[in-house]
Amino acid sequence: MNWQNVATIARKDLTVMMTRRSLRIALAVLPVGLAVLFSQIIARGSFQRDSLPQTLNAFLFFFMIYTGALPATIASYSLVGEKIERSLEPLLATPASDGEILLGKGLAALLPPVAAMWAGMLLLMGLCDAYTHATLGYLYFPNWMAAVTVLGLAPLLAIMAVGFSVLWSSRVSDVRTAQQIGTLAAIPGAGLYIGAVSGAFSLDLATLAVMCAILAAVDVALALAARAVFRREDILTRWA
Amino acid sequence: MIEIDHLTRRFGNATAVDALTLTIAEGEVFGLLGPNGAGKTTTIRMLAGLIGKTSGEARVADCRIGDPATARKLRGLVGLMPEEAGLYPDLSAARTLDFYGRLYQVPAGTRAARTERLLTMLGLWDRRDDRVRTFSKGMKQRLTIARALINDPPVLFLDEPTANLDPEGAKTVRDFLLQLRGEKRTILLNTHQLAEAERVCDRVGIMHTRLVAVGTPGGLRGAASARATSIRLAAVTDAVVAAARAVRRAEVTVSGNTLTVPVGQPERDNPELVRAVVAAGGDIQFVSGAVPSLEETYLKLLDGERLDGEKSDRNDKVAR
Ligand SMILES: Nc1ncnc2c1ncn2[C@@H]1O[C@H](COP(=O)(O)OP(=O)(O)OP(=O)(O)O)[C@@H](O)[C@H]1O
Ligand SMILES: [Mg+2]
């Protein structure tokens, strides 16, 4: 693995991505907008002192699920975009290996949305602390559950979305379908959401840890599958 | 530099390239001609290490194709201009070359110098910071040539370098190819443009899944078609036609005031032919050699190949 090639490809993808206004807006507006919206619900709602901590946790969790659609959208856009422009052939003609190309593109699809999710989460936690400090008498965030959600679940969910997009991108060749993939990738998140709302599981540290373990296993499986799909021979003779 | 031995590629049951055997010397410019679907792109993709072969062997710049141990090295020694430009519309010309230069491990200083030299030579230097999105088709095509050269490759594969260009754009590219030829690079180029092949290539191969014929453009023409002499007269009379026919005992064609007579060896046959025409009262205005164009040769060779193919199909059926 030549890490310089990985970095070169990731940097190029980031450059191209950031020239798209719609993506820049999605990356900036969605997390900030949701953070403000959620914190306003906390600020204006009449929550009991006892139920407040649980509500705050749930909001952070849901925030993660909503923003989890971003990496899928970006990854499928970047791969399907290369397919449409036919730019994979000259890229595959360079000495860069399949794995380096895949990893570079994966990282580029992962980093901006994860950074945007983190920024949004920090903002959400900061605003919630500001609004709830008086009621609770202490700063609710940061705490262990928040740490697991932000540093564990969020990136693991993003990796899953990217892996999923790579697999789907090998099958579709228009941006509209690619964007629908973004929606599809939200299904596991929606499942978690329904599970949490319906009380099928409670959002405690142990549950989150189990979720992390399951997501990590799914991520490894998806990464292996993506690696198997991303072979230059197949990309040039079958992907089109 | 490029040695191809019975290289074959199948897609499912269909054979795209059938037992291609060919050697291209260092510094040679070789043109692969053939109709749509002849297997030209498939050949280039195999030689550039992009797709695998079904059977056969090939060595490019001393790397065996399909050998995982040298795959990376092979791709580093080859420049490829693919059939479709595949540029990133949102990168500038300079940024595009910088990106590929990095992937070919070209050191930063060399990369910058080469980018400047290539973009200047191809008339894109003034537009280096503009996004490729704003380029015309011809400019994009020239940028893909620059991209193929950013690693200064000893072997260059060009898949239809002047396709879809207007005559002026095609000429710019062709002139650049002639310049490359002076640099002792080994070049394999695919084209439908016979005139282009004739002007740029040392040798051409006519391909139709199989390699139908190989030779210099002139040699192929000579081999494929008998020569003929055209005589333009003030007026063509029956006596003149009869005289010409008597000399060559061959089919004489008349078009307007021009008489075309097949000849075996112009140097030997023409004087006699002219004397006979004059004796029959013909007023000769011009005499010229009617050399068939490469296009005629090409179509004739492909026709022969198609007939052969049908014959062997029939034989297959009979055998079954
Ligand atoms: N990925 C593929 N899957 C199946 N068949 C293919 C594939 N790629 C090429 N072929 C077939 O192989 C044959 C040769 O195709 P190729 O693209 O090499 O031709 P070509 O000479 O480059 O044609 P053109 O002048 O149109 O570019 C064609 O019959 C084509 O249908
Ligand atoms: Mg082709």
Coordinates of C-alpha atoms and ligand atoms in Angstrom, one line a residue:
Chain A
M1 CA 0.0 0.0 0.0
N2 CA 1.5 3.3 -1.1
W3 CA 0.0 5.8 1.3
Q4 CA 1.1 8.7 -0.8
N5 CA -1.2 7.5 -3.6
V6 CA -4.0 7.1 -1.1
A7 CA -3.5 10.7 0.0
T8 CA -3.2 12.0 -3.5
I9 CA -6.5 10.4 -4.6
A10 CA -8.3 11.5 -1.4
R11 CA -7.1 15.1 -1.8
K12 CA -8.2 15.2 -5.4
D13 CA -11.6 13.8 -4.5
L14 CA -12.0 16.4 -1.7
T15 CA -11.0 19.2 -4.1
V16 CA -13.6 18.1 -6.7
M17 CA -16.2 17.6 -4.0
M18 CA -15.7 21.0 -2.5
T19 CA -16.3 22.6 -5.9
R20 CA -19.9 21.4 -5.8
R21 CA -22.1 23.9 -4.1
S22 CA -24.9 21.5 -3.3
L23 CA -22.5 19.3 -1.3
R24 CA -20.9 22.3 0.5
I25 CA -24.4 23.4 1.5
A26 CA -25.5 20.0 2.5
L27 CA -22.4 19.5 4.6
A28 CA -22.7 22.9 6.3
V29 CA -26.5 23.4 6.6
L30 CA -27.7 20.0 7.6
P31 CA -25.7 19.5 10.7
V32 CA -25.9 23.1 11.9
G33 CA -29.6 23.3 11.1
L34 CA -30.4 20.1 12.9
A35 CA -28.3 21.1 15.9
V36 CA -30.1 24.4 16.2
L37 CA -33.5 22.8 15.7
F38 CA -32.9 20.1 18.3
S39 CA -31.5 22.5 20.8
Q40 CA -34.5 24.8 20.3
I41 CA -36.9 21.9 21.1
I42 CA -35.0 21.3 24.3
A43 CA -35.0 25.0 25.1
R44 CA -38.7 25.6 24.4
G45 CA -40.1 22.2 25.5
S46 CA -41.2 21.7 29.1
F47 CA -39.1 18.7 30.1
Q48 CA -39.0 17.4 33.6
R49 CA -35.7 17.6 35.4
D50 CA -35.7 13.7 35.7
S51 CA -36.5 12.9 32.1
L52 CA -34.2 15.5 30.7
P53 CA -30.9 13.5 30.6
Q54 CA -32.6 10.7 28.7
T55 CA -34.1 13.1 26.2
L56 CA -30.7 14.7 25.6
N57 CA -29.1 11.4 24.9
A58 CA -31.8 10.4 22.5
F59 CA -31.5 13.7 20.7
L60 CA -27.8 13.2 20.2
F61 CA -28.4 9.7 18.9
F62 CA -31.1 10.8 16.5
F63 CA -28.9 13.6 15.3
M64 CA -26.3 11.0 14.4
I65 CA -28.8 8.9 12.5
Y66 CA -30.1 11.9 10.5
T67 CA -26.6 13.0 9.5
G68 CA -25.7 9.4 8.7
A69 CA -27.1 9.8 5.2
L70 CA -24.4 12.4 4.2
P71 CA -21.5 10.0 3.7
A72 CA -23.6 7.7 1.5
T73 CA -24.7 10.5 -0.7
I74 CA -21.2 11.8 -1.1
A75 CA -19.6 8.4 -1.7
S76 CA -22.1 7.3 -4.3
Y77 CA -21.9 10.7 -5.9
S78 CA -18.1 10.5 -6.2
L79 CA -18.0 6.9 -7.6
V80 CA -21.0 7.3 -9.9
G81 CA -19.6 10.7 -11.0
E82 CA -16.3 9.0 -12.0
K83 CA -18.3 6.4 -13.9
I84 CA -20.3 9.0 -15.8
E85 CA -17.2 11.0 -16.7
R86 CA -15.4 7.7 -17.6
S87 CA -12.5 8.9 -15.5
L88 CA -11.8 5.6 -13.8
E89 CA -10.0 4.2 -16.8
P90 CA -7.1 6.8 -16.8
L91 CA -7.0 6.5 -13.1
L92 CA -6.7 2.7 -13.3
A93 CA -4.0 3.1 -15.9
T94 CA -1.7 4.7 -13.4
P95 CA 0.5 2.7 -11.1
A96 CA -1.9 3.2 -8.2
S97 CA -3.4 -0.1 -7.1
D98 CA -7.1 -0.9 -6.8
G99 CA -6.8 -0.9 -3.0
E100 CA -5.2 2.5 -3.0
I101 CA -7.8 4.0 -5.3
L102 CA -10.6 2.5 -3.2
L103 CA -9.2 3.6 0.1
G104 CA -8.4 7.1 -1.2
K105 CA -11.9 7.5 -2.5
G106 CA -13.4 6.0 0.6
L107 CA -11.5 8.3 2.9
A108 CA -12.5 11.3 0.9
A109 CA -16.1 10.3 1.1
L110 CA -15.8 9.7 4.9
L111 CA -13.8 12.6 6.2
P112 CA -16.0 15.6 5.3
P113 CA -19.3 14.1 6.5
V114 CA -17.7 12.8 9.7
A115 CA -16.2 16.2 10.3
A116 CA -19.5 17.8 9.6
M117 CA -21.3 15.4 11.9
W118 CA -18.8 16.0 14.7
A119 CA -19.0 19.8 14.3
G120 CA -22.8 19.5 14.4
M121 CA -22.7 17.2 17.5
L122 CA -20.3 19.6 19.3
L123 CA -22.7 22.5 18.5
L124 CA -25.7 20.5 19.7
M125 CA -24.0 19.5 22.9
G126 CA -22.8 23.0 23.6
L127 CA -26.2 24.5 23.0
C128 CA -28.0 21.9 25.1
D129 CA -25.6 22.5 27.9
A130 CA -26.3 26.2 27.7
Y131 CA -30.0 25.7 27.8
T132 CA -30.2 22.9 30.4
H133 CA -27.5 24.0 32.8
A134 CA -29.9 26.1 34.9
T135 CA -32.5 23.2 35.2
L136 CA -30.0 20.4 35.8
G137 CA -27.5 22.3 37.9
Y138 CA -24.6 20.7 36.1
L139 CA -23.3 20.4 32.5
Y140 CA -24.9 17.2 31.0
F141 CA -22.4 17.0 28.1
P142 CA -19.8 15.6 27.8
N143 CA -20.4 12.2 29.2
W144 CA -19.5 8.6 28.4
M145 CA -22.6 7.9 26.3
A146 CA -22.0 10.9 24.3
A147 CA -18.4 10.0 23.8
V148 CA -19.4 6.5 22.5
T149 CA -22.0 8.0 20.2
V150 CA -19.8 10.7 18.8
L151 CA -16.4 8.9 18.6
G152 CA -17.7 5.3 18.1
L153 CA -21.2 5.0 16.5
A154 CA -21.0 8.0 14.3
P155 CA -17.8 7.1 12.3
L156 CA -18.9 3.4 12.3
L157 CA -22.2 4.3 10.8
A158 CA -20.5 6.6 8.2
I159 CA -18.1 3.8 7.2
M160 CA -21.1 1.5 6.7
A161 CA -22.8 4.0 4.5
V162 CA -19.6 4.4 2.4
G163 CA -19.1 0.7 2.0
F164 CA -22.7 0.3 1.1
S165 CA -22.4 3.0 -1.6
V166 CA -19.3 1.4 -3.2
L167 CA -21.2 -1.8 -3.6
W168 CA -24.2 -0.1 -5.1
S169 CA -22.2 2.2 -7.3
S170 CA -20.9 -0.8 -9.2
R171 CA -24.4 -1.5 -10.3
V172 CA -25.9 1.9 -11.1
S173 CA -24.7 4.6 -13.5
D174 CA -26.8 7.7 -12.9
V175 CA -26.7 10.3 -10.2
R176 CA -30.4 10.1 -9.4
T177 CA -30.2 6.4 -8.4
A178 CA -27.0 7.1 -6.6
Q179 CA -28.7 9.7 -4.5
Q180 CA -31.5 7.2 -3.7
I181 CA -28.8 5.0 -2.3
G182 CA -28.2 7.7 0.2
T183 CA -31.7 7.2 1.4
L184 CA -31.3 3.4 1.4
A185 CA -28.3 3.6 3.6
A186 CA -30.4 5.4 6.2
I187 CA -32.5 2.2 6.7
P188 CA -30.3 0.7 9.4
G189 CA -30.3 4.1 11.1
A190 CA -34.1 4.3 10.9
G191 CA -34.3 0.8 12.4
L192 CA -32.3 2.0 15.4
Y193 CA -34.5 5.1 15.6
I194 CA -37.7 3.0 15.7
G195 CA -36.2 0.6 18.1
A196 CA -35.3 3.4 20.5
V197 CA -38.6 5.3 20.2
S198 CA -40.7 2.1 20.6
G199 CA -38.7 1.1 23.6
A200 CA -37.4 -2.1 22.0
F201 CA -34.1 -1.2 23.5
S202 CA -33.1 1.5 25.9
L203 CA -30.3 3.9 25.1
D204 CA -27.8 3.0 27.7
L205 CA -24.1 2.5 27.6
A206 CA -24.3 -1.2 27.2
T207 CA -26.7 -1.0 24.3
L208 CA -24.5 1.5 22.5
A209 CA -21.5 -0.7 23.0
V210 CA -23.3 -3.7 21.5
M211 CA -24.3 -1.5 18.6
C212 CA -20.7 -0.4 18.1
A213 CA -19.6 -4.1 18.0
I214 CA -22.3 -5.0 15.5
L215 CA -21.6 -2.0 13.3
A216 CA -17.8 -2.7 13.4
A217 CA -18.5 -6.3 12.2
V218 CA -20.8 -5.1 9.5
D219 CA -18.1 -2.5 8.4
V220 CA -15.4 -5.1 8.1
A221 CA -17.7 -7.3 6.0
L222 CA -18.7 -4.4 3.8
A223 CA -15.0 -3.3 3.4
L224 CA -14.1 -6.8 2.3
A225 CA -17.0 -6.9 -0.1
A226 CA -16.2 -3.5 -1.5
R227 CA -12.6 -4.6 -2.0
A228 CA -13.8 -7.7 -3.9
V229 CA -16.1 -5.6 -6.2
F230 CA -13.5 -2.9 -6.9
R231 CA -11.2 -4.8 -9.3
R232 CA -9.9 -3.0 -12.4
E233 CA -10.9 -5.8 -14.8
D234 CA -14.5 -5.8 -13.5
I235 CA -14.7 -2.0 -13.3
L236 CA -13.8 -1.6 -17.0
T237 CA -15.6 -4.6 -18.4
R238 CA -18.7 -5.0 -16.2
W239 CA -19.4 -1.8 -14.3
A240 CA -20.4 0.3 -17.3
Chain B
M1 CA 9.5 -2.9 -27.3
I2 CA 6.1 -4.6 -27.7
E3 CA 6.0 -8.3 -28.5
I4 CA 2.6 -9.8 -28.9
D5 CA 2.2 -13.6 -29.3
H6 CA -1.2 -15.2 -30.0
L7 CA -2.9 -12.7 -27.6
T8 CA -6.5 -13.6 -27.3
R9 CA -9.4 -12.1 -25.3
R10 CA -12.9 -13.5 -25.1
F11 CA -15.9 -11.9 -23.4
G12 CA -18.2 -14.8 -22.6
N13 CA -18.5 -16.7 -25.9
A14 CA -17.5 -13.7 -28.1
T15 CA -13.9 -13.4 -29.2
A16 CA -12.9 -9.8 -29.2
V17 CA -9.2 -10.4 -30.1
D18 CA -8.1 -13.6 -31.7
A19 CA -4.5 -14.8 -31.6
L20 CA -3.0 -11.4 -32.3
T21 CA 0.7 -11.8 -33.1
L22 CA 2.8 -8.7 -33.7
T23 CA 6.1 -7.1 -32.8
I24 CA 6.5 -3.3 -32.6
A25 CA 10.1 -2.1 -32.5
E26 CA 11.4 0.6 -30.2
G27 CA 10.7 4.1 -31.6
E28 CA 8.1 2.8 -34.1
V29 CA 4.7 4.3 -34.6
F30 CA 2.3 1.6 -35.3
G31 CA -1.3 2.2 -36.4
L32 CA -4.1 -0.3 -35.7
L33 CA -6.9 0.1 -38.2
G34 CA -10.2 -1.6 -38.1
P35 CA -13.9 -1.2 -38.1
N36 CA -16.1 -0.7 -35.0
G37 CA -15.8 -3.7 -32.7
A38 CA -12.6 -5.0 -34.3
G39 CA -10.9 -5.4 -30.9
K40 CA -8.6 -2.4 -31.1
T41 CA -9.6 -0.9 -27.7
T42 CA -9.5 -4.4 -26.1
T43 CA -6.0 -4.9 -27.4
I44 CA -4.8 -1.6 -26.0
R45 CA -6.4 -2.3 -22.6
M46 CA -4.7 -5.6 -22.4
L47 CA -1.3 -4.2 -23.3
A48 CA -1.7 -1.3 -20.8
G49 CA -2.4 -3.7 -18.0
L50 CA -6.0 -2.7 -17.5
I51 CA -7.8 -5.9 -18.4
G52 CA -6.6 -9.5 -18.5
K53 CA -6.0 -11.8 -21.4
T54 CA -7.7 -15.1 -22.1
S55 CA -4.6 -16.7 -23.6
G56 CA -1.4 -15.9 -25.4
E57 CA 1.5 -13.7 -24.3
A58 CA 2.6 -10.2 -24.6
R59 CA 5.6 -8.2 -23.3
V60 CA 5.5 -4.4 -23.2
A61 CA 8.8 -2.6 -22.2
D62 CA 10.1 -5.9 -20.9
C63 CA 7.1 -6.5 -18.6
R64 CA 5.0 -9.5 -19.2
I65 CA 1.4 -8.5 -19.2
G66 CA -0.9 -10.2 -16.7
D67 CA 2.1 -10.8 -14.3
P68 CA 1.1 -9.4 -10.9
A69 CA 4.8 -8.9 -10.0
T70 CA 5.4 -6.3 -12.8
A71 CA 1.8 -4.9 -13.1
R72 CA 2.6 -1.7 -11.3
K73 CA 5.9 -1.2 -13.1
L74 CA 4.2 -1.8 -16.5
R75 CA 1.6 0.8 -15.8
G76 CA 4.3 3.2 -14.8
L77 CA 6.1 2.7 -18.2
V78 CA 3.0 3.2 -20.3
G79 CA 1.1 6.3 -21.3
L80 CA -2.5 5.8 -22.2
M81 CA -5.0 8.0 -24.0
P82 CA -8.2 6.1 -23.6
E83 CA -11.1 6.1 -26.0
E84 CA -13.0 8.5 -23.7
A85 CA -11.3 11.5 -22.3
G86 CA -12.3 10.7 -18.7
L87 CA -11.2 14.1 -17.4
Y88 CA -12.4 15.7 -14.2
P89 CA -14.6 18.6 -15.2
D90 CA -14.0 20.5 -12.0
L91 CA -10.2 20.3 -12.0
S92 CA -8.1 22.8 -13.9
A93 CA -5.7 21.6 -16.6
A94 CA -2.6 22.2 -14.4
R95 CA -4.2 20.5 -11.4
T96 CA -5.2 17.5 -13.6
L97 CA -1.6 17.0 -14.8
D98 CA -0.3 17.5 -11.2
F99 CA -2.7 14.8 -9.9
Y100 CA -1.6 12.2 -12.5
G101 CA 2.0 13.2 -12.2
R102 CA 1.9 12.4 -8.4
L103 CA 0.3 9.0 -9.1
Y104 CA 3.2 8.3 -11.5
Q105 CA 5.6 9.4 -8.7
V106 CA 7.0 12.2 -10.8
P107 CA 9.1 14.4 -8.5
A108 CA 7.5 17.9 -7.8
G109 CA 10.0 19.9 -9.8
T110 CA 9.9 17.7 -12.8
R111 CA 6.1 17.6 -12.6
A112 CA 5.9 21.3 -12.8
A113 CA 8.4 21.7 -15.6
R114 CA 6.8 18.9 -17.6
T115 CA 3.3 20.4 -17.1
E116 CA 4.5 23.7 -18.4
R117 CA 6.2 22.1 -21.4
L118 CA 3.3 19.9 -22.4
L119 CA 0.6 22.5 -21.9
T120 CA 2.7 25.0 -23.9
M121 CA 3.3 22.6 -26.7
L122 CA -0.4 21.7 -26.9
G123 CA -1.5 25.3 -26.7
L124 CA -3.2 25.1 -23.3
W125 CA -0.7 27.0 -21.1
D126 CA -2.8 30.2 -21.1
R127 CA -5.8 28.2 -20.0
R128 CA -3.9 26.1 -17.4
D129 CA -5.9 27.4 -14.4
D130 CA -9.3 27.1 -16.1
R131 CA -11.6 24.3 -15.2
V132 CA -11.7 21.5 -17.8
R133 CA -15.5 22.0 -17.8
T134 CA -14.9 25.2 -19.8
F135 CA -12.7 23.5 -22.5
S136 CA -13.8 22.7 -26.0
K137 CA -13.6 19.1 -27.2
G138 CA -10.4 19.7 -29.0
M139 CA -8.8 21.2 -25.9
K140 CA -9.9 18.3 -23.8
Q141 CA -8.5 15.9 -26.3
R142 CA -5.1 17.7 -26.2
L143 CA -5.2 17.6 -22.4
T144 CA -5.7 13.9 -22.5
I145 CA -2.6 13.6 -24.6
A146 CA -0.6 15.7 -22.1
R147 CA -1.9 13.5 -19.4
A148 CA -0.7 10.4 -21.2
L149 CA 2.8 12.0 -21.4
I150 CA 3.1 13.3 -17.8
N151 CA 5.2 10.2 -16.8
D152 CA 7.4 10.6 -19.9
P153 CA 6.5 7.0 -20.9
P154 CA 8.7 5.1 -23.4
V155 CA 5.5 3.4 -24.6
L156 CA 2.4 5.3 -25.6
F157 CA -1.0 3.9 -26.4
L158 CA -3.4 6.3 -28.1
D159 CA -7.0 5.1 -28.7
E160 CA -8.4 7.2 -31.6
P161 CA -6.5 10.4 -30.8
T162 CA -8.3 12.5 -33.4
A163 CA -11.8 11.1 -33.1
N164 CA -14.5 13.8 -33.1
L165 CA -12.1 16.6 -33.9
D166 CA -12.6 19.1 -36.7
P167 CA -9.9 19.1 -39.4
E168 CA -7.9 21.8 -37.8
G169 CA -8.1 20.2 -34.3
A170 CA -7.1 16.9 -35.9
K171 CA -4.2 18.5 -37.6
T172 CA -2.9 20.0 -34.4
V173 CA -3.0 16.6 -32.8
R174 CA -1.4 15.0 -35.8
D175 CA 1.4 17.5 -35.9
F176 CA 2.0 16.8 -32.2
L177 CA 2.1 13.0 -32.9
L178 CA 4.7 13.7 -35.6
Q179 CA 6.7 15.6 -33.0
L180 CA 6.5 12.6 -30.6
R181 CA 7.7 10.3 -33.3
G182 CA 10.9 12.4 -33.4
E183 CA 11.4 11.6 -29.7
K184 CA 11.9 7.9 -30.2
R185 CA 8.8 6.8 -28.3
T186 CA 7.1 3.6 -29.2
I187 CA 3.6 4.4 -30.1
L188 CA 0.6 2.2 -30.8
L189 CA -2.4 4.1 -32.1
N190 CA -5.9 3.1 -33.0
T191 CA -7.7 5.0 -35.7
H192 CA -10.4 4.9 -38.3
Q193 CA -8.7 7.7 -40.1
L194 CA -6.7 6.1 -42.9
A195 CA -5.2 9.3 -44.1
E196 CA -3.9 9.9 -40.6
A197 CA -2.4 6.4 -40.3
E198 CA -0.7 7.0 -43.6
R199 CA 0.8 10.3 -42.5
V200 CA 1.8 9.4 -39.0
C201 CA 2.6 5.7 -38.9
D202 CA 5.7 3.7 -39.9
R203 CA 3.6 0.6 -40.2
V204 CA -0.1 -0.2 -40.0
G205 CA -2.0 -3.3 -39.1
I206 CA -5.5 -4.0 -40.3
M207 CA -7.5 -5.7 -37.6
H208 CA -10.8 -7.5 -37.6
T209 CA -10.7 -9.6 -34.4
R210 CA -7.8 -11.2 -36.2
L211 CA -4.9 -9.3 -37.7
V212 CA -5.7 -9.2 -41.4
A213 CA -2.6 -7.6 -42.8
V214 CA 0.5 -5.7 -41.6
G215 CA 2.9 -3.5 -43.5
T216 CA 3.9 0.0 -44.3
P217 CA 1.0 2.0 -45.6
G218 CA 2.6 2.0 -49.1
G219 CA 3.5 -1.7 -49.0
L220 CA 0.0 -2.7 -48.0
R221 CA -1.5 -0.8 -50.9
G222 CA 0.9 -2.4 -53.3
A223 CA 0.3 -5.9 -52.0
A224 CA -3.5 -5.6 -51.9
S225 CA -4.2 -4.1 -55.3
A226 CA -2.8 -4.4 -58.7
R227 CA -1.5 -1.1 -60.1
A228 CA -3.1 0.8 -62.9
T229 CA -2.2 3.6 -65.3
S230 CA -4.6 6.4 -66.1
I231 CA -4.4 8.2 -69.4
R232 CA -6.3 11.3 -70.2
L233 CA -7.0 12.0 -73.8
A234 CA -8.6 14.8 -75.8
A235 CA -11.3 12.3 -76.7
V236 CA -11.7 8.5 -76.1
T237 CA -12.4 6.7 -79.3
D238 CA -13.3 3.0 -79.8
A239 CA -10.0 2.6 -81.6
V240 CA -8.0 3.8 -78.6
V241 CA -9.9 1.5 -76.2
A242 CA -9.4 -1.5 -78.5
A243 CA -5.7 -0.6 -78.8
A244 CA -5.2 -0.4 -75.1
R245 CA -7.1 -3.6 -74.6
A246 CA -4.9 -5.4 -77.1
V247 CA -1.7 -4.3 -75.4
R248 CA -2.6 -5.4 -71.9
R249 CA -5.3 -8.0 -72.7
A250 CA -7.1 -6.6 -69.7
E251 CA -10.3 -4.9 -68.7
V252 CA -10.0 -1.2 -69.6
T253 CA -12.3 1.3 -67.8
V254 CA -13.3 4.5 -69.3
S255 CA -14.5 7.4 -67.3
G256 CA -15.1 10.7 -69.1
N257 CA -11.9 11.2 -71.2
T258 CA -9.8 9.1 -68.9
L259 CA -8.8 5.6 -69.7
T260 CA -7.6 3.4 -66.8
V261 CA -5.6 0.3 -67.7
P262 CA -4.3 -2.3 -65.2
V263 CA -0.6 -2.7 -65.6
G264 CA 1.8 -5.3 -64.1
Q265 CA 4.9 -3.2 -64.0
P266 CA 4.4 0.4 -64.9
E267 CA 8.1 0.9 -65.9
R268 CA 7.9 -1.9 -68.4
D269 CA 4.3 -1.7 -69.6
N270 CA 3.6 2.1 -69.8
P271 CA 5.8 2.9 -72.8
E272 CA 4.2 0.2 -74.9
L273 CA 0.7 1.2 -73.8
V274 CA 1.4 4.9 -74.7
R275 CA 2.8 4.0 -78.1
A276 CA -0.3 1.9 -78.9
V277 CA -2.7 4.6 -77.8
V278 CA -0.8 7.2 -79.9
A279 CA -0.8 4.8 -82.9
A280 CA -4.5 4.4 -82.6
G281 CA -4.9 8.2 -83.0
G282 CA -5.3 9.1 -79.3
D283 CA -4.3 12.7 -78.3
I284 CA -2.7 12.1 -74.9
Q285 CA -2.9 14.9 -72.4
F286 CA -1.8 13.3 -69.1
V287 CA -0.4 10.0 -68.0
S288 CA -0.5 9.1 -64.3
G289 CA -0.2 6.2 -62.0
A290 CA -3.5 5.3 -60.4
V291 CA -2.4 4.2 -57.0
P292 CA -5.2 2.9 -54.9
S293 CA -5.8 4.8 -51.7
L294 CA -5.2 3.1 -48.3
E295 CA -8.9 3.3 -47.9
E296 CA -9.5 1.2 -51.0
T297 CA -6.9 -1.2 -49.8
Y298 CA -8.4 -1.3 -46.4
L299 CA -11.9 -2.0 -47.6
K300 CA -10.7 -4.6 -50.0
L301 CA -8.7 -6.5 -47.3
L302 CA -11.6 -6.4 -44.9
D303 CA -14.0 -7.6 -47.6
G304 CA -11.7 -10.5 -48.2
E305 CA -11.5 -11.2 -44.4
R306 CA -15.3 -11.1 -44.1
L307 CA -15.6 -13.6 -47.0
D308 CA -13.0 -15.9 -45.4
G309 CA -14.9 -15.6 -42.1
E310 CA -18.2 -16.6 -43.7
K311 CA -16.5 -19.5 -45.5
S312 CA -15.0 -20.8 -42.2
D313 CA -18.4 -20.3 -40.6
R314 CA -20.0 -22.5 -43.3
N315 CA -17.2 -25.0 -42.9
D316 CA -17.9 -25.1 -39.1
K317 CA -21.5 -25.8 -39.8
V318 CA -20.6 -28.6 -42.3
A319 CA -18.2 -30.1 -39.8
R320 CA -21.0 -30.1 -37.2
Ligands
LIG1 N1 -16.9 -5.4 -21.5 C1 -17.2 -6.1 -22.5 N2 -18.1 -7.1 -22.4 C2 -18.5 -7.8 -23.5 N3 -18.0 -7.6 -24.7 C3 -17.1 -6.6 -24.9 C4 -16.7 -5.8 -23.8 N4 -15.8 -4.9 -24.3 C5 -15.7 -5.2 -25.6 N5 -16.5 -6.2 -26.0 C6 -16.7 -6.7 -27.4 O1 -15.4 -6.9 -27.9 C7 -15.4 -6.6 -29.3 C8 -14.2 -5.6 -29.5 O2 -14.5 -4.4 -28.9 P1 -13.5 -3.2 -28.9 O3 -14.0 -2.1 -28.0 O4 -12.1 -3.7 -28.5 O5 -13.5 -2.7 -30.4 P2 -12.8 -1.5 -31.1 O6 -12.0 -2.0 -32.2 O7 -12.1 -0.6 -30.1 O8 -14.1 -0.7 -31.7 P3 -14.4 0.9 -31.9 O9 -13.7 1.2 -33.2 O10 -15.9 0.9 -32.0 O11 -13.8 1.6 -30.7 C9 -16.7 -6.0 -29.6 O12 -17.5 -7.0 -30.3 C10 -17.3 -5.7 -28.3 O13 -18.7 -5.9 -28.3
MG2 MG -12.4 1.3 -29.6

